[in-house]
């Protein structure tokens, strides 16, 4: 799938994979790839700036976690992030319904037969 297909939907994707539990960056990339059946492959250069932006907006919070010798930053949804995700899901449903109506019409509207 084209990278530009994700544009405009990245925030919702990131928030959705963080909904069940906090994750670190690589785990977020992996979760998106797995949930999409391999169709979506996000790059680190794409997600980290987005995660920082979402954190600045108060939709995520992060903390450092030690695993052996490594430090990882884990991200989790805030209450505001949960509300924003619910709004994104509604907007996505409305969008897909509208596009589906145009691309795959069940019946032509307003046409004389």
JSON list of N, CA and C in Angstrom, two decimals, residues 7-37:
[
{"chain": "A", "resi": 7, "resn": "UNK", "atom": "N", "xyz": [-1.46, 9.01, 5.09]},
{"chain": "A", "resi": 7, "resn": "UNK", "atom": "CA", "xyz": [-1.52, 10.43, 5.42]},
{"chain": "A", "resi": 7, "resn": "UNK", "atom": "C", "xyz": [-2.94, 10.82, 5.81]},
{"chain": "A", "resi": 8, "resn": "UNK", "atom": "N", "xyz": [-3.05, 11.55, 6.88]},
{"chain": "A", "resi": 8, "resn": "UNK", "atom": "CA", "xyz": [-4.36, 11.97, 7.37]},
{"chain": "A", "resi": 8, "resn": "UNK", "atom": "C", "xyz": [-4.99, 10.98, 8.33]},
{"chain": "A", "resi": 9, "resn": "UNK", "atom": "N", "xyz": [-4.44, 9.78, 8.40]},
{"chain": "A", "resi": 9, "resn": "UNK", "atom": "CA", "xyz": [-5.00, 8.76, 9.28]},
{"chain": "A", "resi": 9, "resn": "UNK", "atom": "C", "xyz": [-3.99, 8.25, 10.30]},
{"chain": "A", "resi": 10, "resn": "UNK", "atom": "N", "xyz": [-2.78, 8.80, 10.25]},
{"chain": "A", "resi": 10, "resn": "UNK", "atom": "CA", "xyz": [-1.71, 8.32, 11.12]},
{"chain": "A", "resi": 10, "resn": "UNK", "atom": "C", "xyz": [-2.07, 8.46, 12.60]},
{"chain": "A", "resi": 11, "resn": "UNK", "atom": "N", "xyz": [-2.60, 9.60, 12.99]},
{"chain": "A", "resi": 11, "resn": "UNK", "atom": "CA", "xyz": [-2.93, 9.80, 14.40]},
{"chain": "A", "resi": 11, "resn": "UNK", "atom": "C", "xyz": [-3.89, 8.72, 14.89]},
{"chain": "A", "resi": 12, "resn": "UNK", "atom": "N", "xyz": [-4.93, 8.48, 14.14]},
{"chain": "A", "resi": 12, "resn": "UNK", "atom": "CA", "xyz": [-5.90, 7.45, 14.52]},
{"chain": "A", "resi": 12, "resn": "UNK", "atom": "C", "xyz": [-5.28, 6.07, 14.60]},
{"chain": "A", "resi": 13, "resn": "UNK", "atom": "N", "xyz": [-4.40, 5.75, 13.65]},
{"chain": "A", "resi": 13, "resn": "UNK", "atom": "CA", "xyz": [-3.72, 4.44, 13.67]},
{"chain": "A", "resi": 13, "resn": "UNK", "atom": "C", "xyz": [-2.88, 4.28, 14.92]},
{"chain": "A", "resi": 14, "resn": "UNK", "atom": "N", "xyz": [-2.10, 5.31, 15.23]},
{"chain": "A", "resi": 14, "resn": "UNK", "atom": "CA", "xyz": [-1.23, 5.24, 16.41]},
{"chain": "A", "resi": 14, "resn": "UNK", "atom": "C", "xyz": [-2.03, 5.14, 17.69]},
{"chain": "A", "resi": 15, "resn": "UNK", "atom": "N", "xyz": [-3.07, 5.94, 17.81]},
{"chain": "A", "resi": 15, "resn": "UNK", "atom": "CA", "xyz": [-3.89, 5.89, 19.02]},
{"chain": "A", "resi": 15, "resn": "UNK", "atom": "C", "xyz": [-4.59, 4.54, 19.16]},
{"chain": "A", "resi": 16, "resn": "UNK", "atom": "N", "xyz": [-5.04, 3.99, 18.04]},
{"chain": "A", "resi": 16, "resn": "UNK", "atom": "CA", "xyz": [-5.76, 2.70, 18.09]},
{"chain": "A", "resi": 16, "resn": "UNK", "atom": "C", "xyz": [-4.86, 1.57, 18.58]},
{"chain": "A", "resi": 17, "resn": "UNK", "atom": "N", "xyz": [-3.61, 1.53, 18.12]},
{"chain": "A", "resi": 17, "resn": "UNK", "atom": "CA", "xyz": [-2.74, 0.43, 18.56]},
{"chain": "A", "resi": 17, "resn": "UNK", "atom": "C", "xyz": [-2.28, 0.63, 20.00]},
{"chain": "A", "resi": 18, "resn": "UNK", "atom": "N", "xyz": [-2.36, 1.86, 20.50]},
{"chain": "A", "resi": 18, "resn": "UNK", "atom": "CA", "xyz": [-1.99, 2.11, 21.89]},
{"chain": "A", "resi": 18, "resn": "UNK", "atom": "C", "xyz": [-3.17, 1.96, 22.85]},
{"chain": "A", "resi": 19, "resn": "UNK", "atom": "N", "xyz": [-4.36, 1.78, 22.31]},
{"chain": "A", "resi": 19, "resn": "UNK", "atom": "CA", "xyz": [-5.54, 1.68, 23.16]},
{"chain": "A", "resi": 19, "resn": "UNK", "atom": "C", "xyz": [-5.47, 0.53, 24.17]},
{"chain": "A", "resi": 20, "resn": "UNK", "atom": "N", "xyz": [-5.08, -0.68, 23.76]},
{"chain": "A", "resi": 20, "resn": "UNK", "atom": "CA", "xyz": [-5.10, -1.78, 24.73]},
{"chain": "A", "resi": 20, "resn": "UNK", "atom": "C", "xyz": [-4.05, -1.65, 25.83]},
{"chain": "A", "resi": 21, "resn": "UNK", "atom": "N", "xyz": [-2.87, -1.14, 25.48]},
{"chain": "A", "resi": 21, "resn": "UNK", "atom": "CA", "xyz": [-1.77, -1.10, 26.46]},
{"chain": "A", "resi": 21, "resn": "UNK", "atom": "C", "xyz": [-0.64, -0.22, 25.94]},
{"chain": "A", "resi": 22, "resn": "UNK", "atom": "N", "xyz": [0.19, 0.29, 26.83]},
{"chain": "A", "resi": 22, "resn": "UNK", "atom": "CA", "xyz": [1.35, 1.08, 26.41]},
{"chain": "A", "resi": 22, "resn": "UNK", "atom": "C", "xyz": [2.31, 0.25, 25.56]},
{"chain": "A", "resi": 23, "resn": "UNK", "atom": "N", "xyz": [2.94, 0.90, 24.59]},
{"chain": "A", "resi": 23, "resn": "UNK", "atom": "CA", "xyz": [3.92, 0.24, 23.72]},
{"chain": "A", "resi": 23, "resn": "UNK", "atom": "C", "xyz": [5.08, 1.19, 23.45]},
{"chain": "A", "resi": 24, "resn": "UNK", "atom": "N", "xyz": [6.22, 0.61, 23.11]},
{"chain": "A", "resi": 24, "resn": "UNK", "atom": "CA", "xyz": [7.36, 1.41, 22.66]},
{"chain": "A", "resi": 24, "resn": "UNK", "atom": "C", "xyz": [7.30, 1.50, 21.13]},
{"chain": "A", "resi": 25, "resn": "UNK", "atom": "N", "xyz": [8.12, 2.37, 20.57]},
{"chain": "A", "resi": 25, "resn": "UNK", "atom": "CA", "xyz": [8.06, 2.69, 19.15]},
{"chain": "A", "resi": 25, "resn": "UNK", "atom": "C", "xyz": [8.07, 1.50, 18.21]},
{"chain": "A", "resi": 26, "resn": "UNK", "atom": "N", "xyz": [9.04, 0.59, 18.38]},
{"chain": "A", "resi": 26, "resn": "UNK", "atom": "CA", "xyz": [9.11, -0.55, 17.47]},
{"chain": "A", "resi": 26, "resn": "UNK", "atom": "C", "xyz": [7.87, -1.43, 17.60]},
{"chain": "A", "resi": 27, "resn": "UNK", "atom": "N", "xyz": [7.37, -1.58, 18.82]},
{"chain": "A", "resi": 27, "resn": "UNK", "atom": "CA", "xyz": [6.16, -2.39, 19.03]},
{"chain": "A", "resi": 27, "resn": "UNK", "atom": "C", "xyz": [4.95, -1.74, 18.37]},
{"chain": "A", "resi": 28, "resn": "UNK", "atom": "N", "xyz": [4.92, -0.41, 18.31]},
{"chain": "A", "resi": 28, "resn": "UNK", "atom": "CA", "xyz": [3.82, 0.30, 17.64]},
{"chain": "A", "resi": 28, "resn": "UNK", "atom": "C", "xyz": [3.88, 0.01, 16.14]},
{"chain": "A", "resi": 29, "resn": "UNK", "atom": "N", "xyz": [5.07, 0.10, 15.57]},
{"chain": "A", "resi": 29, "resn": "UNK", "atom": "CA", "xyz": [5.26, -0.20, 14.14]},
{"chain": "A", "resi": 29, "resn": "UNK", "atom": "C", "xyz": [4.81, -1.62, 13.84]},
{"chain": "A", "resi": 30, "resn": "UNK", "atom": "N", "xyz": [5.23, -2.55, 14.68]},
{"chain": "A", "resi": 30, "resn": "UNK", "atom": "CA", "xyz": [4.88, -3.96, 14.50]},
{"chain": "A", "resi": 30, "resn": "UNK", "atom": "C", "xyz": [3.37, -4.18, 14.63]},
{"chain": "A", "resi": 31, "resn": "UNK", "atom": "N", "xyz": [2.74, -3.52, 15.59]},
{"chain": "A", "resi": 31, "resn": "UNK", "atom": "CA", "xyz": [1.29, -3.68, 15.80]},
{"chain": "A", "resi": 31, "resn": "UNK", "atom": "C", "xyz": [0.51, -3.18, 14.59]},
{"chain": "A", "resi": 32, "resn": "UNK", "atom": "N", "xyz": [0.90, -2.04, 14.04]},
{"chain": "A", "resi": 32, "resn": "UNK", "atom": "CA", "xyz": [0.21, -1.52, 12.85]},
{"chain": "A", "resi": 32, "resn": "UNK", "atom": "C", "xyz": [0.38, -2.49, 11.69]},
{"chain": "A", "resi": 33, "resn": "UNK", "atom": "N", "xyz": [1.59, -3.01, 11.52]},
{"chain": "A", "resi": 33, "resn": "UNK", "atom": "CA", "xyz": [1.84, -3.94, 10.43]},
{"chain": "A", "resi": 33, "resn": "UNK", "atom": "C", "xyz": [1.03, -5.22, 10.60]},
{"chain": "A", "resi": 34, "resn": "UNK", "atom": "N", "xyz": [1.00, -5.76, 11.81]},
{"chain": "A", "resi": 34, "resn": "UNK", "atom": "CA", "xyz": [0.25, -6.99, 12.06]},
{"chain": "A", "resi": 34, "resn": "UNK", "atom": "C", "xyz": [-1.25, -6.78, 11.89]},
{"chain": "A", "resi": 35, "resn": "UNK", "atom": "N", "xyz": [-1.79, -5.70, 12.45]},
{"chain": "A", "resi": 35, "resn": "UNK", "atom": "CA", "xyz": [-3.23, -5.45, 12.35]},
{"chain": "A", "resi": 35, "resn": "UNK", "atom": "C", "xyz": [-3.67, -5.22, 10.92]},
{"chain": "A", "resi": 36, "resn": "UNK", "atom": "N", "xyz": [-2.77, -4.69, 10.09]},
{"chain": "A", "resi": 36, "resn": "UNK", "atom": "CA", "xyz": [-3.12, -4.42, 8.70]},
{"chain": "A", "resi": 36, "resn": "UNK", "atom": "C", "xyz": [-2.81, -5.60, 7.79]},
{"chain": "A", "resi": 37, "resn": "UNK", "atom": "N", "xyz": [-2.41, -6.71, 8.36]},
{"chain": "A", "resi": 37, "resn": "UNK", "atom": "CA", "xyz": [-2.06, -7.88, 7.55]},
{"chain": "A", "resi": 37, "resn": "UNK", "atom": "C", "xyz": [-0.85, -7.63, 6.67]}
]
